[in-house]
Structures are given as structure tokens and as C-alpha cells.
mmCIF file as Biopython writes it, N, C-alpha, C and O atoms, coordinates in Angstrom:
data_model
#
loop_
_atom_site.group_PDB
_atom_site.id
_atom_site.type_symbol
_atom_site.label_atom_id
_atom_site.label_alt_id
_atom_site.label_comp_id
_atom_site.label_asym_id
_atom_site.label_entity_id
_atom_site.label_seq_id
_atom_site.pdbx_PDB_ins_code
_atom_site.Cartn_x
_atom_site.Cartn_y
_atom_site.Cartn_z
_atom_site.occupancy
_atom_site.B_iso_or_equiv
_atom_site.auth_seq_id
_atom_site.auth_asym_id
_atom_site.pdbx_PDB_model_num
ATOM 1   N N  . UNK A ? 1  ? 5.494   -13.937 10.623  1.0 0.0 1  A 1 
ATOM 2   C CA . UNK A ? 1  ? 5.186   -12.517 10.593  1.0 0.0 1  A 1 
ATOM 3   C C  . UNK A ? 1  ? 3.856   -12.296 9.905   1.0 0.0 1  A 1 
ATOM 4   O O  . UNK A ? 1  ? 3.210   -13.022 9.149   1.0 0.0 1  A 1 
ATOM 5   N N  . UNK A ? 2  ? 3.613   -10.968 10.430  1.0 0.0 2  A 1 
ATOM 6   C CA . UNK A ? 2  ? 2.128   -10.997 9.903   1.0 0.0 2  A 1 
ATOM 7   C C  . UNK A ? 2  ? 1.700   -9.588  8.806   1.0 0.0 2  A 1 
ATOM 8   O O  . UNK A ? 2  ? 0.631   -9.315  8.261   1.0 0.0 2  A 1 
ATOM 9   N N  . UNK A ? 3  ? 2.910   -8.955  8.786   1.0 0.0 3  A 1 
ATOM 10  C CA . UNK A ? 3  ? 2.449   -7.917  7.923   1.0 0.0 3  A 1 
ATOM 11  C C  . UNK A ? 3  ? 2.203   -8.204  7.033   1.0 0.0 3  A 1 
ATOM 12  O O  . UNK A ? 3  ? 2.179   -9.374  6.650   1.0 0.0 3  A 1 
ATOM 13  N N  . UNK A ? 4  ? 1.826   -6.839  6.132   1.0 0.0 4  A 1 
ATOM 14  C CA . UNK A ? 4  ? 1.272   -6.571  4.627   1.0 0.0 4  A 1 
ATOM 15  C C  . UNK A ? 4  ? 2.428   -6.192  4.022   1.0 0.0 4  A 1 
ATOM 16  O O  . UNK A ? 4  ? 3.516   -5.813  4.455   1.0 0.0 4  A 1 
ATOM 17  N N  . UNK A ? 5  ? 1.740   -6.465  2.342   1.0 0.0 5  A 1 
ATOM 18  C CA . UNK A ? 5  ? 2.706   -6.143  1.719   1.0 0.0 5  A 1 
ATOM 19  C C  . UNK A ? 5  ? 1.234   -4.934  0.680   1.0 0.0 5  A 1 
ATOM 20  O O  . UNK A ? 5  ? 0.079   -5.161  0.319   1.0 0.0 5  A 1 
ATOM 21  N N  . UNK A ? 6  ? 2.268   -3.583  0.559   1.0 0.0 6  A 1 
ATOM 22  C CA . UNK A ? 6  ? 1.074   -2.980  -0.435  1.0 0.0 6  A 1 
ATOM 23  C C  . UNK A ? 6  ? 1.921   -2.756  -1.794  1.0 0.0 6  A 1 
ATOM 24  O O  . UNK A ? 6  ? 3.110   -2.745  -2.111  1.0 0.0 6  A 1 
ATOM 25  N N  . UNK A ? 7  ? 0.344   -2.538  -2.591  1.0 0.0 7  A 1 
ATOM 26  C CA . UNK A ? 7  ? 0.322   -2.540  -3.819  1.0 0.0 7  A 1 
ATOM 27  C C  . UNK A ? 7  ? -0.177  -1.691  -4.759  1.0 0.0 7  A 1 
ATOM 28  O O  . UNK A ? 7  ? -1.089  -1.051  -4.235  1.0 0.0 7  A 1 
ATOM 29  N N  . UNK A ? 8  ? 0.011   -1.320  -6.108  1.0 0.0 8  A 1 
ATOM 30  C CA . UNK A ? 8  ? -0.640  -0.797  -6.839  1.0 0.0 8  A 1 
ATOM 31  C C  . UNK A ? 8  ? -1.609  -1.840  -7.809  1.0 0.0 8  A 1 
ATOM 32  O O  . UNK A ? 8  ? -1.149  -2.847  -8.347  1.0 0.0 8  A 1 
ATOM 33  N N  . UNK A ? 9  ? -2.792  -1.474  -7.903  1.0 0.0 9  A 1 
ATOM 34  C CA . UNK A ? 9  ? -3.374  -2.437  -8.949  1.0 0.0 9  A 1 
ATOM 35  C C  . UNK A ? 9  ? -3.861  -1.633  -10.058 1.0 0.0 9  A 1 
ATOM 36  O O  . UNK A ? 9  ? -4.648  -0.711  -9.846  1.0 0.0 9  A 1 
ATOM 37  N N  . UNK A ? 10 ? -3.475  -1.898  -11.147 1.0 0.0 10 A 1 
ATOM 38  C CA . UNK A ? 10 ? -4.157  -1.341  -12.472 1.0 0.0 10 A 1 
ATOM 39  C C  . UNK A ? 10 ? -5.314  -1.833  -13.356 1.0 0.0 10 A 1 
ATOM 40  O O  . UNK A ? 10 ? -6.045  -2.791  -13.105 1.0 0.0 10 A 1 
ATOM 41  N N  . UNK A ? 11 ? -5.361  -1.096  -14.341 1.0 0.0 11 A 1 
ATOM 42  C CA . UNK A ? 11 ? -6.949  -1.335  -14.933 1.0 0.0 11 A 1 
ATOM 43  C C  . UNK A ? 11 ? -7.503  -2.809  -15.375 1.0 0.0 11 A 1 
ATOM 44  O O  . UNK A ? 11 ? -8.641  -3.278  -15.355 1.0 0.0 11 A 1 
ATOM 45  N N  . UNK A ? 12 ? -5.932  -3.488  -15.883 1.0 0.0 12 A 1 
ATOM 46  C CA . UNK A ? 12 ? -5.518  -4.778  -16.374 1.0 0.0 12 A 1 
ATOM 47  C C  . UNK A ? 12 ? -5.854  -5.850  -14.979 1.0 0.0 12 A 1 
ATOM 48  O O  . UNK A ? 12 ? -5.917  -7.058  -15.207 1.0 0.0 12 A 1 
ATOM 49  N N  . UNK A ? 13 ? -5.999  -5.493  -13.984 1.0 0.0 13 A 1 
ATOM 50  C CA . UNK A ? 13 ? -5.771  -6.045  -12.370 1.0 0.0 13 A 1 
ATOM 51  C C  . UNK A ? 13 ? -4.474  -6.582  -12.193 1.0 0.0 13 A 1 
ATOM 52  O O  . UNK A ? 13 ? -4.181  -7.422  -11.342 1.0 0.0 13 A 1 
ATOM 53  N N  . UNK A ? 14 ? -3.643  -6.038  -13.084 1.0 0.0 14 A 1 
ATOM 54  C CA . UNK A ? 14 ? -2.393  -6.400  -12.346 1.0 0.0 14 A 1 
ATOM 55  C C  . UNK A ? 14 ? -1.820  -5.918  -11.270 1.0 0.0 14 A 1 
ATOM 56  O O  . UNK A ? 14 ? -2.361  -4.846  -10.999 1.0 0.0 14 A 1 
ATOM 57  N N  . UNK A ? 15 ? -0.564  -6.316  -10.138 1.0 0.0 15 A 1 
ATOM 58  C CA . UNK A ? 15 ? -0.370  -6.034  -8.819  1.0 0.0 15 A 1 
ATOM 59  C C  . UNK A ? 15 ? 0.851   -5.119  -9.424  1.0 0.0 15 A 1 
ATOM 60  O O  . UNK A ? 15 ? 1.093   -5.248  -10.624 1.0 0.0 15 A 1 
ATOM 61  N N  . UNK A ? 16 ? 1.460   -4.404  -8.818  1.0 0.0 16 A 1 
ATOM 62  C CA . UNK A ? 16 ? 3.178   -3.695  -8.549  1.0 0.0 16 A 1 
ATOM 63  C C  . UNK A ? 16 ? 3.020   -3.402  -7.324  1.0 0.0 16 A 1 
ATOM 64  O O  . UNK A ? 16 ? 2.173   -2.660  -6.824  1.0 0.0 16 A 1 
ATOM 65  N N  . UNK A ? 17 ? 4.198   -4.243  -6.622  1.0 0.0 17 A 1 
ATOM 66  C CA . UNK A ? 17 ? 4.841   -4.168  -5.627  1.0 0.0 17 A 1 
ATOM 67  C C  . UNK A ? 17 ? 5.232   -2.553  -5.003  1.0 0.0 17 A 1 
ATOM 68  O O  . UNK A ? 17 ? 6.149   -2.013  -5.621  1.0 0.0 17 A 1 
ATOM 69  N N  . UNK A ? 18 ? 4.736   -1.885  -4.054  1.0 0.0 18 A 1 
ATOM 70  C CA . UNK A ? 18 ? 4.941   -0.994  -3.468  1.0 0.0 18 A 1 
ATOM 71  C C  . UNK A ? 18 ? 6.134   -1.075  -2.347  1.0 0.0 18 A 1 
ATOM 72  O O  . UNK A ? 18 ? 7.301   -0.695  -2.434  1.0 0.0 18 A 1 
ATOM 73  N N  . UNK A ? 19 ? 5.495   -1.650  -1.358  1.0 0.0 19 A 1 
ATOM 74  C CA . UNK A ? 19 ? 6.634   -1.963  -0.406  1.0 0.0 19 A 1 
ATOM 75  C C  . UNK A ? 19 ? 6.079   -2.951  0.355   1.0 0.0 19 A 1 
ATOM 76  O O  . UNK A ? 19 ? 4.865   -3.155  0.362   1.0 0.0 19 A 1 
ATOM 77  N N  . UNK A ? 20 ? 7.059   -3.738  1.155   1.0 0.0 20 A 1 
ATOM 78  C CA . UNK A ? 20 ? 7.045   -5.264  1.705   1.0 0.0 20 A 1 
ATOM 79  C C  . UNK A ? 20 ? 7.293   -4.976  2.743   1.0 0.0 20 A 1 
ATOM 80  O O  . UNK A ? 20 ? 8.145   -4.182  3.144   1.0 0.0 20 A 1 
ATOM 81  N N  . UNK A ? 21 ? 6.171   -5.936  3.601   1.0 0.0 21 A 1 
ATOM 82  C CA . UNK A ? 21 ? 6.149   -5.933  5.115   1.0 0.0 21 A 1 
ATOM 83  C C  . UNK A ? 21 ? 6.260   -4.974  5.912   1.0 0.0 21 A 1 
ATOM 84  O O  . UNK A ? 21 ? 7.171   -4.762  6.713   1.0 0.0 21 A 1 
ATOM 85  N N  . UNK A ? 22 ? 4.937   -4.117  5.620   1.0 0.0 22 A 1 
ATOM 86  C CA . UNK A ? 22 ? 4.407   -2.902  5.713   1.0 0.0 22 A 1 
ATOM 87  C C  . UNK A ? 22 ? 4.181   -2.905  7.171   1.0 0.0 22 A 1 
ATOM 88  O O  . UNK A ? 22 ? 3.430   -3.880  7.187   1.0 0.0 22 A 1 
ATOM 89  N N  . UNK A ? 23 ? 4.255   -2.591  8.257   1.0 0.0 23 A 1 
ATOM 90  C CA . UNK A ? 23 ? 3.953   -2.629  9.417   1.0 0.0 23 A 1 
ATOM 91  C C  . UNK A ? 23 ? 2.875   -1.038  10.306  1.0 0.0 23 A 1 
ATOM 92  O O  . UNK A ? 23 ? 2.363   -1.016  11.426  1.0 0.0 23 A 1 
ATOM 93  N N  . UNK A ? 24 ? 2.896   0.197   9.086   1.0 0.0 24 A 1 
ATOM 94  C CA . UNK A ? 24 ? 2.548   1.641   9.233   1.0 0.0 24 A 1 
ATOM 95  C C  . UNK A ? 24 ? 1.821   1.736   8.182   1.0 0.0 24 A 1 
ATOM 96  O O  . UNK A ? 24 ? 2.186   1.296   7.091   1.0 0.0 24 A 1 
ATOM 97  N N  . UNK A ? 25 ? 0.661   2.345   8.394   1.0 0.0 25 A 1 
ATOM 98  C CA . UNK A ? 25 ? -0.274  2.827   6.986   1.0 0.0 25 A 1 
ATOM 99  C C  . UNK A ? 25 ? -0.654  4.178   7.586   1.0 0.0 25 A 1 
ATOM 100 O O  . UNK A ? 25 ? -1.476  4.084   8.497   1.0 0.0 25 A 1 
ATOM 101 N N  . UNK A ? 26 ? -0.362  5.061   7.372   1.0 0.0 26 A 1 
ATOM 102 C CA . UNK A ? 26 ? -1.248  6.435   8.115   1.0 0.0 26 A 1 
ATOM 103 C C  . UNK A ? 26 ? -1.923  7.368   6.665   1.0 0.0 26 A 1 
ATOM 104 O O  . UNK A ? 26 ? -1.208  7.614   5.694   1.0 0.0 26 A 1 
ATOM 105 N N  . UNK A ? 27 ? -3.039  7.700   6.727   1.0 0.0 27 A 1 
ATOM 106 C CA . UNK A ? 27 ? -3.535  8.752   5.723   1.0 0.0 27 A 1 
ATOM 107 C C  . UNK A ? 27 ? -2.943  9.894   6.270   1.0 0.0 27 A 1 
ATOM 108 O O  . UNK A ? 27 ? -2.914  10.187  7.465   1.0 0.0 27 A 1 
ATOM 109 N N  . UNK A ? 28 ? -2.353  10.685  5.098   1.0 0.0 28 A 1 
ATOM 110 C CA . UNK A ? 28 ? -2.299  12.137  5.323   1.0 0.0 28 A 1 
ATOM 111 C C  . UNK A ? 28 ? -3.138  13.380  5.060   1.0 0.0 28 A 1 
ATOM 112 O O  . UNK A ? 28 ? -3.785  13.942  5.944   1.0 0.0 28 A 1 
ATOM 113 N N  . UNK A ? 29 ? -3.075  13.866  3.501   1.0 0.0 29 A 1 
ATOM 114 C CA . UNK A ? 29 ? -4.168  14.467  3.514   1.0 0.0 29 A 1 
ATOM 115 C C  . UNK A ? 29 ? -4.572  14.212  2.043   1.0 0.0 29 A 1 
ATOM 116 O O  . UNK A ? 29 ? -3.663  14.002  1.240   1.0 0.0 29 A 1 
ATOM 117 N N  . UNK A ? 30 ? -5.415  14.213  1.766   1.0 0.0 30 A 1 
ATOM 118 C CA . UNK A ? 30 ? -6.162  14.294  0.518   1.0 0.0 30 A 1 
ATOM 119 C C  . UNK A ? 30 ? -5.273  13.240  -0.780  1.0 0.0 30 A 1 
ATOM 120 O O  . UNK A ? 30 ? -4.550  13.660  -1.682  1.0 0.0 30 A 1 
ATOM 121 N N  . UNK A ? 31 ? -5.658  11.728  -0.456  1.0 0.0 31 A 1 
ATOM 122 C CA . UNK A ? 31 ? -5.034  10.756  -0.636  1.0 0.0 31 A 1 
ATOM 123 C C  . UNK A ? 31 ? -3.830  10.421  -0.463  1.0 0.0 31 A 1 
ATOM 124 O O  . UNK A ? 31 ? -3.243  9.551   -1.107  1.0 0.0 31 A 1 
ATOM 125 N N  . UNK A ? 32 ? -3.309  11.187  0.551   1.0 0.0 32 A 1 
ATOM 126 C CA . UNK A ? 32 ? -1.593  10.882  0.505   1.0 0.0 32 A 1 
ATOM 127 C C  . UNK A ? 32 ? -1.784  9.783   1.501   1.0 0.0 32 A 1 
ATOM 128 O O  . UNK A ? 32 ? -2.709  9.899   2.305   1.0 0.0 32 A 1 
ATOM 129 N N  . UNK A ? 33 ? -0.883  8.555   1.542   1.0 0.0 33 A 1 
ATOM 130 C CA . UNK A ? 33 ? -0.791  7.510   2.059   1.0 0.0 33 A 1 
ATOM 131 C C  . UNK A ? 33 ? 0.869   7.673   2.461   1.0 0.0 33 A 1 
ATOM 132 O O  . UNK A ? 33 ? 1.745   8.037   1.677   1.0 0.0 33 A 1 
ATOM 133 N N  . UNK A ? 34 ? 1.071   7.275   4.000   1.0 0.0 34 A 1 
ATOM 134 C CA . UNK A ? 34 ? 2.368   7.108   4.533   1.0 0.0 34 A 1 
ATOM 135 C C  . UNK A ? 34 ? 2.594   5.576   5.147   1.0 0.0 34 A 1 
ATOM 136 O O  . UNK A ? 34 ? 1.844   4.976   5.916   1.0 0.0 34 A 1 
ATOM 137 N N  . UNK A ? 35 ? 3.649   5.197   4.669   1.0 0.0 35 A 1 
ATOM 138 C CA . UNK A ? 35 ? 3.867   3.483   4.669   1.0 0.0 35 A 1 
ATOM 139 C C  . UNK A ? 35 ? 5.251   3.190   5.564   1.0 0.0 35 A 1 
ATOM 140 O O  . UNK A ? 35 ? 6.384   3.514   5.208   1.0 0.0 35 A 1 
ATOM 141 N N  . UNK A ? 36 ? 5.043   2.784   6.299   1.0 0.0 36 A 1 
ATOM 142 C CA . UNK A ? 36 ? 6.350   2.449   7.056   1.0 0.0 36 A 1 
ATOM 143 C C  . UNK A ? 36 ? 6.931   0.648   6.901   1.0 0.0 36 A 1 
ATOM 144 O O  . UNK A ? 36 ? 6.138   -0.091  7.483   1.0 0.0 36 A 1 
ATOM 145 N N  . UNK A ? 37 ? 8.022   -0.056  6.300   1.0 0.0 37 A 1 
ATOM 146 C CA . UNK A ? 37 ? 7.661   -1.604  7.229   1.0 0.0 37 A 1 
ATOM 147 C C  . UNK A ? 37 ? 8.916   -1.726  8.132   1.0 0.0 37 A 1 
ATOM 148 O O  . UNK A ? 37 ? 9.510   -0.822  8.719   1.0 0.0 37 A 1 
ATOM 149 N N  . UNK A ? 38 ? 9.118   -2.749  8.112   1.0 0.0 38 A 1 
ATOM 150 C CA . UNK A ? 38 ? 9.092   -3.018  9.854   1.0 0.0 38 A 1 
ATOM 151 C C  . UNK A ? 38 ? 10.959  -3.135  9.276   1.0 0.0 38 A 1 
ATOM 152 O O  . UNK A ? 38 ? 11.646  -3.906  9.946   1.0 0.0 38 A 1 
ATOM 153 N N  . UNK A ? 39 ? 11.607  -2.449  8.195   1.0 0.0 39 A 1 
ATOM 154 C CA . UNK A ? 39 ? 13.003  -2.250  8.460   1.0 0.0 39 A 1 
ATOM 155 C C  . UNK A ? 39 ? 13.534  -0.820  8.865   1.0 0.0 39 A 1 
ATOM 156 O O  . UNK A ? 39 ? 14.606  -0.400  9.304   1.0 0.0 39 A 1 
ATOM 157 N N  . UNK A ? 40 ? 12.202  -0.198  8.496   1.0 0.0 40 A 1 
ATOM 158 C CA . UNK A ? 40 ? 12.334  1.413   8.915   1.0 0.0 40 A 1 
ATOM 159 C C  . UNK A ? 40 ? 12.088  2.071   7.166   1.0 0.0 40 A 1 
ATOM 160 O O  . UNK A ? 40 ? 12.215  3.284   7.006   1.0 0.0 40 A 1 
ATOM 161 N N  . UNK A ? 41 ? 11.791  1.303   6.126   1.0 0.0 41 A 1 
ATOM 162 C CA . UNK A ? 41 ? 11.918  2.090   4.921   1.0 0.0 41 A 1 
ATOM 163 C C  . UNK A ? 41 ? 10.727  2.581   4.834   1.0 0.0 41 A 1 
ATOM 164 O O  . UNK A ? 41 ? 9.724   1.892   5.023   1.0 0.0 41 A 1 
ATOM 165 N N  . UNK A ? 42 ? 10.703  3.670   4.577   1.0 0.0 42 A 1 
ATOM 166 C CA . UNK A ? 42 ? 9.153   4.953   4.303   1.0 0.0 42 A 1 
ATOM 167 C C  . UNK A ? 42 ? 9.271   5.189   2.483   1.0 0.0 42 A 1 
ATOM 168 O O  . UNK A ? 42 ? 10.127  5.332   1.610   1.0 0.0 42 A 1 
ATOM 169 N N  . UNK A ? 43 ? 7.437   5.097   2.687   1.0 0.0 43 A 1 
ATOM 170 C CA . UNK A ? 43 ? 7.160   5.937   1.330   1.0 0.0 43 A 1 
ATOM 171 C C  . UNK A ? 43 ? 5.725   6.371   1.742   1.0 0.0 43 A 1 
ATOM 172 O O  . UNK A ? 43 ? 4.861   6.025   2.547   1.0 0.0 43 A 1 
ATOM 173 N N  . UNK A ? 44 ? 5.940   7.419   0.661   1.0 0.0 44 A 1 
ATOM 174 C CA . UNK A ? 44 ? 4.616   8.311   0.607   1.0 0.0 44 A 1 
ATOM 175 C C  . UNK A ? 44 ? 4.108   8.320   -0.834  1.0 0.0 44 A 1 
ATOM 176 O O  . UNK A ? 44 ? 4.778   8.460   -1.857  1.0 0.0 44 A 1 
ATOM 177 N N  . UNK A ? 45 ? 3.353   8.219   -0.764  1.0 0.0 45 A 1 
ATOM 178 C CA . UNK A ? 45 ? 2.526   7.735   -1.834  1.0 0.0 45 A 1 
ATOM 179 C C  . UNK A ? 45 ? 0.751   8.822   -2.354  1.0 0.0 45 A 1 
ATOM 180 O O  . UNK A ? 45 ? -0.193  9.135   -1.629  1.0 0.0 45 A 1 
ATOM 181 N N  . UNK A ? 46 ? 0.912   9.009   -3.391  1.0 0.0 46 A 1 
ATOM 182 C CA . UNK A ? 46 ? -0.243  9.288   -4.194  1.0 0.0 46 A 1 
ATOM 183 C C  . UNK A ? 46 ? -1.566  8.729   -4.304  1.0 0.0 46 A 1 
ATOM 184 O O  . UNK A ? 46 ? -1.945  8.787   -5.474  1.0 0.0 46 A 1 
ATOM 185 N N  . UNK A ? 47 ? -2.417  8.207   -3.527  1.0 0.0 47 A 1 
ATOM 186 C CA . UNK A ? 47 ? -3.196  6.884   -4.049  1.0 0.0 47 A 1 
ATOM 187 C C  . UNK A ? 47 ? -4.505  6.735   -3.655  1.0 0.0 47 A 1 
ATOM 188 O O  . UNK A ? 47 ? -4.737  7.165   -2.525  1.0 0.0 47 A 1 
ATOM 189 N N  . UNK A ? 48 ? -5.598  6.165   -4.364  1.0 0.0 48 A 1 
ATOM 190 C CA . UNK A ? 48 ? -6.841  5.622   -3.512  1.0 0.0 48 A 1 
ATOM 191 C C  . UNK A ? 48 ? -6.793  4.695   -2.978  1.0 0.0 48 A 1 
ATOM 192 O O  . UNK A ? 48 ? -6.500  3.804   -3.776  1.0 0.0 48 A 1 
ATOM 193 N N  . UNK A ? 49 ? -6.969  4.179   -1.601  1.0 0.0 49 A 1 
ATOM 194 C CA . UNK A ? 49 ? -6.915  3.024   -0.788  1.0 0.0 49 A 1 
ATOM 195 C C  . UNK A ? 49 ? -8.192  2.001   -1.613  1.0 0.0 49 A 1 
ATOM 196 O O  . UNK A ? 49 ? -9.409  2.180   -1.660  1.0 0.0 49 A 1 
ATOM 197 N N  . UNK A ? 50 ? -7.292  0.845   -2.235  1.0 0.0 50 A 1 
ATOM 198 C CA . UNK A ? 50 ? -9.135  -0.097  -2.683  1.0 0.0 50 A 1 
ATOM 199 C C  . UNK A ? 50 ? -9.823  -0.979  -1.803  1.0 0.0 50 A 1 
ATOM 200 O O  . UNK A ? 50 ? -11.007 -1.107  -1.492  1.0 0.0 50 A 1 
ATOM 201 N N  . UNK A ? 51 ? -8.136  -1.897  -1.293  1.0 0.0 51 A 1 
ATOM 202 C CA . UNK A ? 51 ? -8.862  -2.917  -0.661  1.0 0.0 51 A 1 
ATOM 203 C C  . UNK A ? 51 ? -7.621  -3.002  0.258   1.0 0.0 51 A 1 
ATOM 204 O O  . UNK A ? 51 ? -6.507  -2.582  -0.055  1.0 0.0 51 A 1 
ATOM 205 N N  . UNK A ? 52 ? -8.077  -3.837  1.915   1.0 0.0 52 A 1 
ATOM 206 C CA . UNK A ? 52 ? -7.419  -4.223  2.840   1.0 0.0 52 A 1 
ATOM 207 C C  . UNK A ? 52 ? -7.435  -5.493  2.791   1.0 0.0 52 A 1 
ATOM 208 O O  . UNK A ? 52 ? -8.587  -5.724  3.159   1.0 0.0 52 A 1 
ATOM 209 N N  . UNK A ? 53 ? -6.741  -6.923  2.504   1.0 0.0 53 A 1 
ATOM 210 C CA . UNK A ? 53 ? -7.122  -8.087  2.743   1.0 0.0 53 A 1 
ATOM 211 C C  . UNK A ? 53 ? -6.417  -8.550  3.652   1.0 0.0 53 A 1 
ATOM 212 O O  . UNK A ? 53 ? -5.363  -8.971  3.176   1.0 0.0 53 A 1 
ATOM 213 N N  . UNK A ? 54 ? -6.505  -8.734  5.178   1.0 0.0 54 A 1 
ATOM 214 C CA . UNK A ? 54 ? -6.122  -9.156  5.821   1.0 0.0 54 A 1 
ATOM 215 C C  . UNK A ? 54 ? -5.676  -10.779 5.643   1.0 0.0 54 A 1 
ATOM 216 O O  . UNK A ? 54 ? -4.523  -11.119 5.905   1.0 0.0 54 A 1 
ATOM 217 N N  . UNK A ? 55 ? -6.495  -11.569 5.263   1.0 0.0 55 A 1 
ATOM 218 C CA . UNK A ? 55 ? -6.005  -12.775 5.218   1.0 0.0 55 A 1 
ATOM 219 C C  . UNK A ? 55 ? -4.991  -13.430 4.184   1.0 0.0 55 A 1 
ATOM 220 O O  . UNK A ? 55 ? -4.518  -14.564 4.106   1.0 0.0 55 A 1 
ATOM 221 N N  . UNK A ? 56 ? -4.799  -11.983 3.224   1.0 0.0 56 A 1 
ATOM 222 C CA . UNK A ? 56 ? -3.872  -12.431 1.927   1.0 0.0 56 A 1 
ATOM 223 C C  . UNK A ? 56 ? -2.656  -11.066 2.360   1.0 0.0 56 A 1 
ATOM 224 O O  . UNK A ? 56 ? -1.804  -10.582 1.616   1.0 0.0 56 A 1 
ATOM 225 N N  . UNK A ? 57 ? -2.866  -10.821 3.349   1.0 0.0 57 A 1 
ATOM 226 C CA . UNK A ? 57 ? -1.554  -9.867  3.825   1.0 0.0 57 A 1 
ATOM 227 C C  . UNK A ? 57 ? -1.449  -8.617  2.845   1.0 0.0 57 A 1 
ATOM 228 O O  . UNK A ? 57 ? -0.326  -8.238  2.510   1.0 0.0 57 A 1 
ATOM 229 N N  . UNK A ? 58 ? -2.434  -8.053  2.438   1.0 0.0 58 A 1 
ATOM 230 C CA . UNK A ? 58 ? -2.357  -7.381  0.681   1.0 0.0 58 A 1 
ATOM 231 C C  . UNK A ? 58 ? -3.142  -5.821  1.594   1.0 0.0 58 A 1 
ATOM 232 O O  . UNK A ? 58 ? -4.094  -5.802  2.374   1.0 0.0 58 A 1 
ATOM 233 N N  . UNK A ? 59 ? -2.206  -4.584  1.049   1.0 0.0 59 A 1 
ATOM 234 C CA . UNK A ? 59 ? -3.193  -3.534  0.910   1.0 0.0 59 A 1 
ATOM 235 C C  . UNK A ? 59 ? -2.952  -3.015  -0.617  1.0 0.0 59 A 1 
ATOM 236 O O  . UNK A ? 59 ? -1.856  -2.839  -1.149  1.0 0.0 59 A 1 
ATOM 237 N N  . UNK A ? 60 ? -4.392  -2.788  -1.259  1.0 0.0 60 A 1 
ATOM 238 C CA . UNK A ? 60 ? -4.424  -2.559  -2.536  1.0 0.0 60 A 1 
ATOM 239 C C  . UNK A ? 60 ? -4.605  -1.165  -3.032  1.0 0.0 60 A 1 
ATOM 240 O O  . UNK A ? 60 ? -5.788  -0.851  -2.895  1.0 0.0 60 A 1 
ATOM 241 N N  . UNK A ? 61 ? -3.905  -0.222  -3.545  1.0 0.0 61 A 1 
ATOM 242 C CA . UNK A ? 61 ? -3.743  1.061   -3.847  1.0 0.0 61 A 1 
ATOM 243 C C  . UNK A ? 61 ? -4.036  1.484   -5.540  1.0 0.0 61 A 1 
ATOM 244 O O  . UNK A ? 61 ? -3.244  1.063   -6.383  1.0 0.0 61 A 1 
ATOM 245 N N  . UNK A ? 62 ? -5.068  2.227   -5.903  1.0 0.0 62 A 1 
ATOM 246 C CA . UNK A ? 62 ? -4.636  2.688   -7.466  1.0 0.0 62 A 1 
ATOM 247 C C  . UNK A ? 62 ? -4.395  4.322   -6.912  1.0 0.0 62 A 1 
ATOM 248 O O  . UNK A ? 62 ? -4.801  5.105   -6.053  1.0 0.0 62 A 1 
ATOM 249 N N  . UNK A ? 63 ? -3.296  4.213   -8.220  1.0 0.0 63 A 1 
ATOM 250 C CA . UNK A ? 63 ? -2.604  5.624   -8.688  1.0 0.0 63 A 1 
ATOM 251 C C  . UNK A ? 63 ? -4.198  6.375   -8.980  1.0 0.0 63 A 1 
ATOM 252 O O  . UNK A ? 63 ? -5.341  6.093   -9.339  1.0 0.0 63 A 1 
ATOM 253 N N  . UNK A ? 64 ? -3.179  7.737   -8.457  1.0 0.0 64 A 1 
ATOM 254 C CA . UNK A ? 64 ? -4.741  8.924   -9.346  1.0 0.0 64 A 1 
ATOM 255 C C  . UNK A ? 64 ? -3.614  9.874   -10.134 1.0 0.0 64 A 1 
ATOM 256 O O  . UNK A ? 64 ? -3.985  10.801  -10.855 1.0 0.0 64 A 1 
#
């Protein structure tokens, strides 16, 4: 499988686990982030998008 898994990263660069095997990323409005993965579990989220790493399966999110 090839999804993502996203994350929060903090000031420390540490990771927290958001949600696993993310298969949906949609922006909503004015940083709202909508996350779907591939069991059907949704979250919506608060966040600045930082980084996409495709090859480490990672989308990286800080809180505002």
C-alpha cells in the first residue's frame, strides 16, 4: 500500500500521529484540512500544511 500517514510536528520536531493510511486530503477553508483513510475514518483538522513527502509516506501538519 501506498498511502500516507499524517502528522502533527512541533517546535521540538517531534511527530504525533494524526491518522494512518490517509488515502483523502481536501483543503477546506482557511486552514481547515479534511482527511479521509482508506477504512472510511474522517478528521478535520485545524492546521498549516508543511510538508508532503511522498517517498516517506508522511504529510506534515503544525497546529495554529
Amino acid at each position: 500500500m501506498c498511502e500516507a500517514s499524517a502528522f502533527y510536528k512541533n517546535q521540538e520536531c517531534e511527530e504525533t500521529l494524526i491518522l494512518k493510511d490517509v488515502a483523502l486530503l481536501k483543503p477546506e477553508e482557511d486552514n481547515l484540512w479534511f482527511l479521509v483513510n482508506i477504512f472510511g475514518e474522517q478528521k478535520e483538522i485545524h492546521a498549516k500544511l508543511l510538508e508532503i513527502n511522498l517517498l516517506q509516506h508522511k504529510i506534515i501538519f503544525q497546529k495554529i
